[in-house]
Amino acid sequence: MRVLLIEDNGRLAALLVAGLERRGFHCDHAETLTTATEAVVAQVHDVLIVDRGLPDGDGIAWLRDIRRQGHMQPALILTARDALEDRITGLDAGADDYVVKPAEVDEIAARIRALMRRPGPRAQTELRFGPLLVDSARRRTLCAGQAIDLSRRETDLLELLLRQAGAVVRRESIESALYSFAEPVTPNAVEATVSRLRRKLEDAGARGMLHTVRGVGYMLREPIA
Amino acid sequence: MTPRRSIARRLFIGLSIVGFIGTALLLVFIINEHRQSFTALGDPAAARHAFRELFEHVILPILVLIIPMGMASLIVIRKALAPLGEAVAQLQVAERHQRGVLIDHAAFPTEAVPFAQAVNRLLGQLDQAARDHEAFAADVAHELRTPLAVLALELDGLDHPDAPRLRAEVIAMRRLIDQLMLLARVEAQSAAQSIRDMVRLEDVGADIVSLLAPGAIAADKTLSLTRVGEAVPIVGQRETVAAALRNLVENALRVTPAGGAVTVIAGPGPRLRVKDGGTGLTPERLAELVQRHRRADHASSEGAGLGLAIVARIMAAHGGTLSSVADAQELVLDFAPL
């Protein structure tokens, strides 16, 4: 996976590039938006990490421009300004996620992986997470190479949780994703699907991956080592 | 130092002196004029006549003048000073951190206006000094972020047994800086009274629980949200309300041992509670932790003191309170009802 880091602080950028390389990302660095534009046009990067204040302009305005030109690589905004207004501006401009500086390399790496799992123009049909592999095109789920027999709804649920693995998925989003408006959703329907899925995952050897956050939703995470 | 005397008392003394001098002068005139009749005071009829003369020309005019004058003066003084009393009442209800408090001297007598203006100028300077101080703190915090990020990244590449411990220290420092910046933002917003949205407390609860649940689960703790009663919206600043709750939940997770549970309870009414698996906080200890940053004593190793002080500040800005129920191991955020 190839990442383009657009950041003007040379020292910070060098350290971040080294950190991401250690985590298995191939990382290039652009110090100005002009260099970044050339790289984006060349279409070699899977993810963009964009800092805000750059010598030749604002990262968010730049992102809005390249989106207008049709470059849809997932973008992660790196911002020191953590006010809500900035986040909204960033997401409106076509950023897919944001990280507040100074962020841990682990956090940035996790966000990049999450971006790659999201549906979008570049979404893969095969989703891998820990021992799990969901092939949404062939509607097949494997755990450590062994097929798991899941119903359509259980597969949809697993895919939804997997695309946002490591974060809590709200119950309301699950309801709206799994059930059409016409279908009446009984209060226990989601719970029942989740517990069936959890049992099947545990039977297949994926223990401690599917967690309930009572009152809010559910979360899929790497099995506890 | 001269003893403090009220205006009414000075007036009384002044008028007494005027009356006394007036009486004396009049007496001199009268005696001068009626010298011959006063020579035969042995005669009772003459004495009565002399007394009547004195009463009509000395005592009566003095009383007629002094009494209404004294009363009129008292009324004028009382009326003129009334706006000062009202201004004092206004200043007394002003909250500890309230900004832009000025004396309203529209109704003041002309003589008192320069004094009020001087005090207002001073209050303005104090406000400005506080703003400068906060802006400086925010700037410092902001400037510290980049070197801290560099430090964190350097440590990330360091393969040394001490590296994880140092990384934890850097994270703690970053947290402290975030708190400082948050505090500066709360102060700025409460000064501006700018953003006032309808905030649904249970939504804030759900946001914070989903934000912090992954970390809690990784540390083998459970974090959950419970709703009690009808959801009641409040008017406030969603970001800072969320920051207050986040502070409480992070503290709660810190004091809860592995395997324990932290619960955010939304409701009943405009209230959020955070129940943890720690030992509970007595109201006295809470007050102590809240006071900590005012005494500029940052000796807390866990960084909870500043956090709770910020929570208390956010609550005050929302007309609410932070309290503790030690027996229930709960910290309670009560917001002003709509």
Coordinates of C-alpha atoms in Angstrom, one line a residue, chain A residues 9 11-12 15-16 19 22-23 79-85 87 100-107 166-168 170 172 211-216 219 221 224, chain B residues 142 145-146 148-150 152-154 156-158 167 171 174 178 181 185 195 203 205-211 213-214 217-218 223-227 239 263:
Chain A
N9 CA 7.6 20.3 8.7
R11 CA 11.5 16.7 10.6
L12 CA 8.0 15.6 11.5
L15 CA 9.8 10.7 11.4
L16 CA 6.2 9.9 10.3
G19 CA 7.1 5.2 11.4
R22 CA 8.0 0.3 9.9
R23 CA 4.3 -0.6 9.9
T79 CA -4.9 18.9 11.7
A80 CA -3.6 20.7 14.7
R81 CA -6.9 22.6 15.0
D82 CA -9.3 20.3 16.8
A83 CA -12.4 22.5 16.8
L84 CA -15.5 21.0 15.4
E85 CA -15.9 23.6 12.6
R87 CA -13.6 18.9 11.0
V100 CA -5.7 15.6 15.4
K101 CA -2.0 16.4 15.6
P102 CA 0.1 15.3 17.3
A103 CA -1.2 11.8 16.6
E104 CA 0.4 8.5 17.4
V105 CA 1.8 6.6 14.4
D106 CA -0.3 3.7 15.5
E107 CA -3.4 5.8 15.3
G166 CA -11.8 -1.1 15.7
A167 CA -14.6 1.5 16.0
V168 CA -18.1 1.2 17.5
R170 CA -24.1 2.4 16.2
E172 CA -29.1 2.7 14.4
H211 CA -18.0 -6.9 21.4
T212 CA -21.3 -5.3 22.6
V213 CA -21.1 -1.7 23.8
R214 CA -24.4 -1.7 25.7
G215 CA -26.6 1.2 25.0
V216 CA -24.7 2.2 21.9
M219 CA -17.6 -3.4 17.7
R221 CA -11.7 -5.9 16.9
I224 CA -7.2 -10.4 22.2
Chain B
H142 CA -0.3 25.1 20.6
R145 CA 2.4 20.3 20.2
T146 CA 4.9 20.2 17.3
L148 CA 5.9 17.0 21.4
A149 CA 4.8 15.3 18.2
V150 CA 8.5 15.1 17.1
A152 CA 6.6 11.0 20.2
L153 CA 7.7 10.0 16.7
E154 CA 11.4 9.8 17.8
D156 CA 8.2 5.4 18.2
G157 CA 11.4 4.5 16.3
L158 CA 13.3 3.8 19.5
R167 CA 6.0 7.1 25.3
I171 CA 1.1 10.8 26.0
R174 CA 0.0 15.7 25.4
D178 CA -5.0 19.3 25.2
M181 CA -6.2 24.3 25.1
R185 CA -11.5 27.5 24.5
I195 CA -22.5 29.3 20.2
D203 CA -26.5 11.8 22.0
G205 CA -23.3 10.1 25.9
A206 CA -23.5 7.8 22.9
D207 CA -20.7 9.8 21.1
I208 CA -18.4 9.6 24.0
V209 CA -19.1 6.0 24.8
S210 CA -18.5 4.9 21.2
L211 CA -15.3 7.0 21.1
A213 CA -15.2 2.0 24.1
P214 CA -12.5 0.6 21.9
I217 CA -12.4 -3.0 25.6
A218 CA -8.6 -3.2 24.8
L223 CA -18.1 0.9 29.0
S224 CA -21.8 1.3 28.4
L225 CA -24.6 3.8 28.1
T226 CA -27.9 3.6 30.0
R227 CA -30.8 5.9 29.4
E239 CA -18.2 20.3 21.9
T263 CA -21.5 3.3 32.9

